[in-house]
Coordinates of C-alpha atoms in Angstrom, one line a residue:
M166 CA -82.9 32.5 5.1
S167 CA -84.3 29.1 5.7
N168 CA -83.9 26.0 3.5
S169 CA -87.3 25.0 2.2
S170 CA -86.6 21.3 2.4
L171 CA -85.8 21.5 6.1
A172 CA -88.1 22.6 9.0
P173 CA -88.9 26.3 9.1
L174 CA -86.8 28.4 11.4
P175 CA -88.0 30.9 14.0
S176 CA -88.0 34.5 12.9
S177 CA -84.7 36.3 13.5
D178 CA -86.5 39.7 13.3
R179 CA -88.6 39.4 16.4
T180 CA -85.9 40.5 18.9
D181 CA -88.6 41.4 21.4
V182 CA -89.8 37.8 21.5
T183 CA -86.3 36.4 21.6
A184 CA -85.5 38.7 24.6
R185 CA -88.6 37.5 26.5
L186 CA -87.8 33.9 25.7
R187 CA -84.3 34.4 27.0
D188 CA -85.6 35.8 30.3
A189 CA -88.1 33.0 30.7
L190 CA -85.4 30.3 30.1
L191 CA -83.1 31.9 32.6
S192 CA -85.9 32.3 35.2
A193 CA -86.4 28.6 35.0
S194 CA -82.7 27.9 35.5
F195 CA -82.4 26.6 31.9
S196 CA -78.6 27.0 32.0
A197 CA -75.5 24.8 31.9
D198 CA -75.4 24.7 35.7
G199 CA -79.1 24.2 36.0
L200 CA -79.0 21.2 33.6
L201 CA -76.1 19.6 35.5
D202 CA -78.0 20.0 38.8
L203 CA -81.2 18.6 37.3
L204 CA -79.9 15.7 35.2
G205 CA -76.8 14.7 37.2
A206 CA -73.3 14.2 35.6
P207 CA -74.0 10.8 33.9
A208 CA -77.2 11.9 32.1
Y209 CA -75.6 15.3 31.2
A210 CA -72.6 13.5 29.7
A211 CA -74.8 11.1 27.8
L212 CA -76.5 14.0 26.0
A213 CA -73.1 14.9 24.5
R214 CA -73.0 11.3 23.1
S215 CA -76.5 11.8 21.6
E216 CA -78.0 9.4 24.2
T217 CA -81.3 10.7 25.5
V218 CA -82.7 7.9 27.7
P219 CA -80.9 9.0 30.9
A220 CA -82.2 12.6 30.5
L221 CA -85.7 11.4 29.8
R222 CA -85.7 9.4 33.0
A223 CA -84.4 12.4 34.9
T224 CA -87.2 14.7 33.6
R225 CA -90.3 12.7 34.5
G226 CA -91.4 15.3 37.0
D227 CA -93.5 18.4 36.5
S228 CA -91.1 21.3 37.2
P229 CA -90.7 24.1 34.7
L230 CA -87.1 23.2 34.0
E231 CA -88.0 19.6 33.2
A232 CA -90.6 20.8 30.7
L233 CA -88.0 23.0 29.0
V234 CA -85.4 20.2 28.8
R235 CA -88.0 17.8 27.2
L236 CA -89.0 20.6 24.8
F237 CA -85.7 22.0 23.6
L238 CA -83.1 19.4 24.3
L239 CA -85.0 16.1 24.0
Q240 CA -87.4 17.4 21.3
R241 CA -90.5 15.8 22.9
P242 CA -94.0 17.2 22.7
V243 CA -95.0 19.0 25.9
P244 CA -98.6 19.9 26.9
H245 CA -99.5 23.4 25.9
A246 CA -100.6 24.2 29.5
R247 CA -97.3 23.2 31.0
V248 CA -95.4 25.4 28.5
A249 CA -97.7 28.3 29.0
D250 CA -96.7 28.4 32.7
V251 CA -93.0 28.9 31.7
L252 CA -92.7 30.6 28.3
P253 CA -94.5 33.4 26.4
V254 CA -96.1 30.6 24.4
A255 CA -98.4 32.7 22.2
D256 CA -95.4 34.8 21.0
C257 CA -93.2 31.7 20.6
L258 CA -95.8 30.1 18.4
A259 CA -96.3 33.2 16.4
S260 CA -92.6 33.8 15.8
G261 CA -91.9 30.1 15.1
W262 CA -89.9 29.0 18.1
L263 CA -92.7 26.5 18.9
T264 CA -95.2 24.7 16.7
R265 CA -98.4 22.8 17.6
T266 CA -98.8 19.1 17.2
G267 CA -102.1 17.4 16.3
G268 CA -103.1 17.3 19.9
D269 CA -103.0 19.9 22.7
E270 CA -99.2 19.9 22.7
V271 CA -96.3 22.0 21.4
V272 CA -92.9 21.0 20.0
A273 CA -89.7 23.0 19.5
A274 CA -88.8 24.1 16.0
V275 CA -85.1 24.1 16.8
D276 CA -82.7 22.7 19.4
V277 CA -81.8 25.2 22.0
R278 CA -78.9 24.2 24.2
P279 CA -77.5 26.1 27.2
Y280 CA -73.8 26.9 26.9
G281 CA -71.6 28.5 29.6
G282 CA -69.4 31.3 28.4
P283 CA -65.8 31.7 29.6
G284 CA -66.7 34.4 32.0
G285 CA -69.8 32.6 33.4
E286 CA -72.1 34.0 30.8
D287 CA -75.4 32.2 30.2
W288 CA -75.5 31.6 26.4
F289 CA -77.7 29.4 24.2
I290 CA -76.7 27.6 21.0
V291 CA -79.4 27.1 18.4
S292 CA -79.2 24.3 15.9
D293 CA -81.3 22.0 13.8
L294 CA -83.4 19.5 15.6
G295 CA -81.4 16.4 16.6
C296 CA -78.1 18.1 15.7
A297 CA -77.0 19.8 18.9
V298 CA -73.8 17.7 19.0
G299 CA -71.9 16.8 15.8
G300 CA -71.2 13.2 15.2
A301 CA -72.9 9.9 14.7
G302 CA -76.5 9.6 15.7
G303 CA -77.7 13.1 14.9
I304 CA -81.2 13.0 13.6
G305 CA -81.3 14.4 10.1
S306 CA -77.6 15.0 10.1
H307 CA -77.5 13.4 6.6
H308 CA -79.2 16.4 5.0
E309 CA -76.9 18.6 3.1
G310 CA -78.2 21.9 4.6
V311 CA -78.4 20.9 8.2
V312 CA -76.8 23.1 10.8
L313 CA -75.1 21.4 13.7
G314 CA -74.6 22.7 17.2
V315 CA -71.5 22.7 19.4
G316 CA -69.2 19.7 19.1
G317 CA -65.7 18.9 20.2
A318 CA -64.1 20.8 17.3
S319 CA -66.1 23.9 18.0
T320 CA -65.0 24.0 21.7
T321 CA -61.4 23.2 20.7
L322 CA -61.3 26.2 18.4
A323 CA -62.9 28.5 20.9
G324 CA -60.4 27.4 23.5
I325 CA -57.3 28.0 21.4
T326 CA -58.4 31.4 20.1
V327 CA -56.4 34.4 21.3
R328 CA -58.8 36.6 23.3
M329 CA -58.0 40.3 23.6
P330 CA -59.8 43.5 22.7
V331 CA -59.9 43.9 19.0
G332 CA -61.6 46.2 16.5
S333 CA -62.8 43.6 14.1
A334 CA -63.2 39.8 14.0
L335 CA -64.2 37.5 11.1
D336 CA -65.8 34.0 11.6
L337 CA -65.6 32.1 8.3
G338 CA -68.2 29.2 8.0
T339 CA -70.0 30.3 11.2
G340 CA -72.4 27.3 11.4
S341 CA -74.5 27.8 14.6
G342 CA -72.5 30.9 15.5
I343 CA -70.5 29.7 18.5
Q344 CA -67.2 31.4 17.3
A345 CA -69.0 34.6 16.5
L346 CA -70.6 34.5 19.9
H347 CA -67.2 34.2 21.6
A348 CA -65.7 37.0 19.4
A349 CA -68.6 39.3 20.2
Q350 CA -67.3 39.5 23.8
H351 CA -64.0 41.2 22.8
A352 CA -64.4 42.5 19.2
T353 CA -66.1 45.8 18.4
R354 CA -67.3 44.5 15.1
V355 CA -68.0 40.8 14.2
T356 CA -68.5 39.6 10.6
A357 CA -69.7 36.0 10.1
T358 CA -70.0 34.2 6.8
D359 CA -71.4 30.9 5.6
L360 CA -72.2 29.2 2.3
N361 CA -75.4 27.9 3.9
P362 CA -78.0 30.7 4.4
R363 CA -79.7 28.6 7.0
A364 CA -76.5 28.7 9.1
L365 CA -76.6 32.5 9.0
H366 CA -80.2 32.5 10.1
I367 CA -79.4 30.2 13.0
T368 CA -76.3 32.3 13.9
A369 CA -78.6 35.3 14.2
L370 CA -80.8 33.4 16.6
T371 CA -77.9 32.1 18.7
L372 CA -76.5 35.7 19.1
A373 CA -79.9 37.2 20.0
L374 CA -81.0 34.4 22.4
S375 CA -77.6 34.7 24.1
G376 CA -78.0 38.5 24.6
A377 CA -75.0 39.2 22.3
P378 CA -74.7 42.1 19.7
A379 CA -75.8 41.2 16.2
A380 CA -73.1 40.3 13.7
D381 CA -72.7 41.4 10.1
L382 CA -73.9 38.2 8.4
R383 CA -72.8 37.5 4.8
E384 CA -73.6 34.5 2.5
G385 CA -70.8 33.0 0.5
S386 CA -67.8 30.6 0.6
L387 CA -64.7 31.4 2.6
F388 CA -63.5 34.9 1.8
E389 CA -65.8 35.4 -1.2
P390 CA -68.2 37.7 0.7
I391 CA -65.3 39.9 2.0
A392 CA -64.3 42.9 0.0
D393 CA -60.7 43.1 -1.2
D394 CA -59.9 46.1 1.0
E395 CA -61.5 44.6 4.2
T396 CA -59.0 43.4 6.9
Y397 CA -59.4 42.1 10.4
D398 CA -57.6 41.8 13.7
L399 CA -58.9 38.2 14.3
I400 CA -60.0 35.5 11.8
V401 CA -61.3 32.2 13.0
S402 CA -62.7 29.2 11.2
N403 CA -63.9 25.7 11.9
P404 CA -64.3 25.0 8.2
P405 CA -65.8 22.0 6.4
F406 CA -62.3 20.4 6.5
V407 CA -63.3 16.7 5.9
I408 CA -61.3 15.2 3.0
S409 CA -64.0 13.4 1.1
P410 CA -65.0 12.1 -2.4
G411 CA -67.6 14.8 -3.1
A412 CA -69.6 17.4 -1.3
R413 CA -72.6 15.6 0.2
L414 CA -72.8 17.5 3.5
T415 CA -72.4 21.3 3.5
Y416 CA -71.3 21.4 7.2
R417 CA -68.6 18.8 6.6
D418 CA -67.4 18.6 3.0
G419 CA -65.7 21.7 1.5
G420 CA -66.3 20.7 -2.1
M421 CA -62.6 21.0 -3.1
G422 CA -60.3 18.1 -3.8
G423 CA -58.1 16.7 -1.0
D424 CA -57.0 19.3 1.6
D425 CA -57.2 22.2 -0.9
L426 CA -59.9 24.0 1.0
C427 CA -57.8 24.2 4.2
R428 CA -54.8 25.2 2.2
T429 CA -56.7 27.9 0.4
L430 CA -58.2 29.2 3.6
V431 CA -54.7 29.5 5.3
Q432 CA -53.0 30.9 2.3
E433 CA -55.6 33.6 1.7
A434 CA -55.8 34.7 5.3
G435 CA -52.5 36.5 5.3
D436 CA -53.8 39.3 3.0
R437 CA -56.9 39.7 5.2
L438 CA -55.1 40.3 8.5
N439 CA -54.1 43.6 10.0
D440 CA -50.6 43.9 11.3
G441 CA -50.4 42.0 14.6
G442 CA -53.6 40.2 13.8
Y443 CA -54.3 36.5 14.4
A444 CA -55.9 33.9 12.2
Q445 CA -56.7 30.5 13.8
F446 CA -58.2 27.4 12.2
L447 CA -58.9 23.8 12.6
A448 CA -57.8 21.7 9.7
N449 CA -57.2 18.3 8.2
W450 CA -54.2 17.6 6.0
Q451 CA -53.1 14.7 3.8
H452 CA -50.0 12.6 4.6
V453 CA -48.9 11.8 1.0
E454 CA -46.6 9.0 0.1
G455 CA -43.0 10.3 -0.5
E456 CA -43.8 13.7 1.0
D457 CA -43.0 15.2 4.4
W458 CA -46.3 16.3 6.0
Q459 CA -44.5 19.1 7.8
D460 CA -43.1 20.5 4.6
R461 CA -46.6 20.3 3.1
L462 CA -48.0 22.5 5.9
R463 CA -45.0 24.9 5.8
S464 CA -45.9 25.6 2.1
W465 CA -49.4 26.8 3.2
V466 CA -48.1 29.6 5.4
P467 CA -48.7 33.0 3.8
R468 CA -45.9 35.5 3.4
G469 CA -45.5 38.0 6.2
C470 CA -47.0 35.6 8.8
D471 CA -45.5 33.7 11.7
A472 CA -47.2 30.3 12.2
W473 CA -47.6 27.7 14.9
I474 CA -49.1 24.4 13.5
V475 CA -49.9 21.6 15.9
Q476 CA -50.9 18.1 14.7
R477 CA -53.1 16.6 17.4
E478 CA -54.1 13.3 15.7
V479 CA -53.3 11.1 12.7
Q480 CA -55.7 8.4 11.3
D481 CA -55.0 5.9 8.6
V482 CA -57.3 6.2 5.6
T483 CA -59.6 3.4 6.7
Q484 CA -60.1 4.8 10.2
Y485 CA -60.8 8.2 8.6
A486 CA -63.3 7.0 6.1
E487 CA -65.2 4.9 8.8
L488 CA -65.3 7.9 11.2
W489 CA -67.0 10.2 8.6
L490 CA -69.3 7.4 7.2
R491 CA -70.5 6.9 10.8
D492 CA -70.9 10.7 11.2
A493 CA -73.3 10.8 8.3
G494 CA -75.2 7.7 9.5
D495 CA -74.1 5.7 6.5
H496 CA -73.3 2.7 8.6
R497 CA -77.1 2.3 9.2
S498 CA -77.9 2.4 5.5
D499 CA -78.1 -0.5 3.0
P500 CA -74.9 -2.6 3.3
V501 CA -74.3 -2.4 -0.5
E502 CA -74.6 1.4 -0.5
Y503 CA -72.3 1.6 2.6
Q504 CA -69.7 -0.5 0.8
A505 CA -69.9 1.6 -2.3
R506 CA -69.4 4.8 -0.3
Y507 CA -66.5 3.3 1.6
D508 CA -64.9 2.2 -1.7
A509 CA -65.3 5.7 -3.1
W510 CA -63.4 7.2 -0.1
L511 CA -60.6 4.7 -0.5
D512 CA -60.5 5.3 -4.3
E513 CA -60.1 9.0 -3.6
F514 CA -57.2 8.4 -1.2
E515 CA -55.5 5.9 -3.5
A516 CA -55.6 8.3 -6.4
R517 CA -53.9 11.0 -4.4
K518 CA -51.4 8.5 -2.8
V519 CA -52.7 9.5 0.7
K520 CA -51.7 7.1 3.5
S521 CA -53.2 8.9 6.4
V522 CA -54.9 12.2 7.5
G523 CA -53.7 14.6 10.2
F524 CA -55.9 16.8 12.3
G525 CA -54.9 19.8 14.2
W526 CA -54.6 23.6 14.8
I527 CA -53.2 26.3 12.6
S528 CA -52.4 29.7 14.2
L529 CA -51.1 32.6 12.1
R530 CA -49.9 36.0 13.3
K531 CA -49.3 38.8 10.9
S532 CA -45.8 40.0 11.8
A533 CA -44.3 41.2 8.5
A534 CA -40.9 40.0 9.9
D535 CA -37.9 39.5 7.7
R536 CA -37.4 36.1 9.3
P537 CA -40.8 34.6 9.8
S538 CA -41.1 31.8 12.4
V539 CA -42.9 28.7 11.2
V540 CA -43.2 26.0 13.9
V541 CA -44.8 22.7 12.8
E542 CA -45.0 20.0 15.5
E543 CA -46.8 16.9 16.5
W544 CA -48.3 17.0 20.0
P545 CA -50.9 14.3 20.7
H546 CA -50.6 14.7 24.5
P547 CA -53.2 16.2 26.8
V548 CA -53.3 20.0 27.1
E549 CA -55.1 22.4 29.4
Q550 CA -57.8 24.4 27.7
P551 CA -58.3 27.3 27.2
L552 CA -55.1 27.8 25.3
G553 CA -55.6 31.3 23.9
D554 CA -53.1 32.9 26.3
T555 CA -50.6 30.1 25.5
V556 CA -50.9 30.8 21.8
R557 CA -50.4 34.5 22.3
A558 CA -47.4 33.9 24.6
H559 CA -45.9 31.6 21.9
F560 CA -45.8 34.4 19.4
D561 CA -44.6 36.9 22.1
R562 CA -41.6 34.6 22.7
V563 CA -41.0 34.3 18.9
D564 CA -40.7 38.2 18.8
Y565 CA -38.4 38.2 21.8
L566 CA -36.0 35.5 20.5
R567 CA -36.0 37.0 17.0
A568 CA -34.9 40.4 18.5
H569 CA -32.2 39.0 20.8
D570 CA -28.9 37.4 19.6
D571 CA -26.9 35.3 22.0
A572 CA -25.2 38.3 23.6
A573 CA -28.5 40.0 24.3
L574 CA -29.9 36.7 25.6
L575 CA -27.1 36.5 28.2
A576 CA -27.8 40.1 29.2
G577 CA -31.4 39.3 29.7
H578 CA -33.3 38.5 32.9
F579 CA -35.6 35.5 33.1
R580 CA -38.0 33.9 35.5
L581 CA -39.3 30.4 35.8
A582 CA -42.8 30.1 34.3
G583 CA -45.7 29.2 36.5
E584 CA -46.3 25.6 37.6
V585 CA -43.1 24.1 36.2
V586 CA -41.7 21.2 38.2
Q587 CA -38.4 19.4 38.0
E588 CA -38.2 15.6 37.9
Q589 CA -35.0 13.6 38.4
V590 CA -34.9 10.2 36.7
G591 CA -32.4 7.5 37.7
L592 CA -31.9 4.2 39.4
P593 CA -32.9 4.0 43.1
G594 CA -30.1 4.9 45.4
A595 CA -27.9 6.4 42.6
E596 CA -25.9 9.4 43.7
D597 CA -26.7 11.4 40.5
P598 CA -29.8 11.2 38.3
E599 CA -29.5 9.9 34.8
H600 CA -31.3 12.9 33.5
V601 CA -33.4 15.8 34.7
V602 CA -36.8 16.7 33.2
L603 CA -38.6 20.0 33.4
R604 CA -42.4 19.6 33.2
Q605 CA -45.2 22.1 32.7
H606 CA -48.5 21.6 34.5
R607 CA -50.3 24.3 32.5
G608 CA -51.0 25.1 28.9
M609 CA -49.3 22.6 26.5
R610 CA -48.0 20.6 29.4
R611 CA -44.6 20.1 27.8
A612 CA -41.7 18.1 29.2
T613 CA -38.1 18.5 28.2
K614 CA -34.8 17.0 29.2
V615 CA -32.1 19.3 30.5
D616 CA -28.5 18.8 31.7
T617 CA -27.3 19.8 35.2
V618 CA -26.5 23.4 34.0
G619 CA -29.9 23.8 32.4
A620 CA -31.7 22.5 35.5
G621 CA -29.6 24.8 37.8
F622 CA -30.2 27.8 35.5
A623 CA -34.0 27.3 35.4
G624 CA -34.1 26.8 39.1
V625 CA -32.6 30.1 40.0
C626 CA -34.4 32.2 37.4
D627 CA -36.4 34.8 39.4
G628 CA -35.7 37.9 37.4
T629 CA -33.0 39.2 39.7
L630 CA -29.8 38.2 37.9
S631 CA -28.9 38.3 34.3
A632 CA -28.5 35.0 32.4
G633 CA -24.8 35.6 32.1
R634 CA -24.3 36.2 35.8
I635 CA -26.2 33.1 36.6
L636 CA -24.0 31.0 34.3
D637 CA -20.9 32.6 35.8
A638 CA -22.1 31.4 39.3
I639 CA -22.9 27.9 38.0
A640 CA -19.4 27.7 36.3
Q641 CA -17.8 28.5 39.6
L642 CA -19.9 25.8 41.4
V643 CA -19.1 23.1 38.9
G644 CA -15.6 24.1 38.1
E645 CA -16.1 25.0 34.5
D646 CA -14.6 27.8 32.4
P647 CA -17.2 30.6 32.5
V648 CA -16.4 31.7 29.0
L649 CA -16.9 28.2 27.6
L650 CA -20.1 27.8 29.5
R651 CA -21.4 31.2 28.2
D652 CA -20.6 30.0 24.7
R653 CA -22.4 26.7 24.8
T654 CA -25.5 27.5 26.9
P655 CA -27.4 30.1 24.9
S656 CA -29.0 27.4 22.7
Q657 CA -30.4 25.7 25.7
I658 CA -31.7 28.9 27.1
R659 CA -33.2 29.7 23.8
L660 CA -35.0 26.3 23.8
L661 CA -36.3 26.9 27.3
V662 CA -37.7 30.3 26.3
E663 CA -39.2 28.9 23.0
Q664 CA -41.0 26.2 24.8
G665 CA -42.2 28.4 27.6
F666 CA -40.3 27.0 30.6
I667 CA -38.7 30.3 31.3
E668 CA -39.9 33.8 30.3
P669 CA -38.3 37.2 30.0
A670 CA -38.7 39.2 33.2
R671 CA -40.0 42.5 31.8

């Protein structure tokens, strides 16, 4: 499956060698925790920025772990004798994990990076040399067939994905295999696709070296390798979403105009989901002159699906072009060539009347509801990852609110969600606050203003009394007509449920 113009890859068929290599790496504490202990936090963090000097300084000793860090993370030659003390070096040379240099040294054929799983698993992510972390500075990241390792987008998608036991999962555009690796922990069957055959080969290596079950690997773009009658319980994709003038880089540029690739991916996912199944993507979308960006995204949502779309960041077209020119290393090229490429990006945006580009998450849930819920919002504020449970809870609340009219809502019992606090805002010494804010310290970390009734209601929600009885008690305390209070409060209760401040007491 390798690309002949790139370095040869290790064999994905020698599972016996891969298993021995994994055992040797773990025996030497070549793990996320082991690296942090060896390198220290500053050098460890510098690696994520593609800065290797601090790690080189921290690995000047002769321990087995230092040899492995220099070999697989820093891609430095290491004496054969040192490696032979740690790894099954003859087998690694024969199967292509290592190669010999001109002298009595060996070098790694691929980058192997420890990655801690959500349950404390010791995993390893394989990628092309110099490309463990996406972004500017990756050696060789300008090549169209290169396979990157884990970057911020990869971990973001892994964090927002709903995790529950499922029969089948599909990872579209698998890259180095990180999403397939996560899915293998809770899906009976995992299918992974990629247009780049080299990525499928590397995914096989990532899964095997991490001790995970093999996936069904299929070559092709988006849903092309999937049969018309195949459906899944979970679909995830960190696609080549960059909106660019052309398709220079396979891992980044989808080859379709504008944001058509992301739109197509979302629209086609609905027919590929089983009832109750989830599809979750990272995406970019255009902000077009004279068009509401939220309406644009609502038009993407397939029939029969609820959707929650969160815009995390917006960049104007110049910022966006500069970001991805740096990503490809174009800022280090000939200035005339750089300017020509920059112009090409701006020409593309100008032709499409694009003023800025949004980035965020798209989560679909196949509900087949008569009244689908489509929530599109901007939320650039800090959140607490992982958010998979938060995403699942959002759609559970959608189901609850859709099934309960105001009368049923008042008959329901609620409890305050975990780690919600109340803040009172007003002038010092004032008898009453100007307003009350409820704030979450988990998940999306939302904050919302409430009136005195809303604050009082949320404060006593412990599942004991129905909403209606709580409002009757509040009406008596504040001297209001309980009938009028019951009439005007359900909308506020509905908002508190929708945003996760209170939850049905089941």
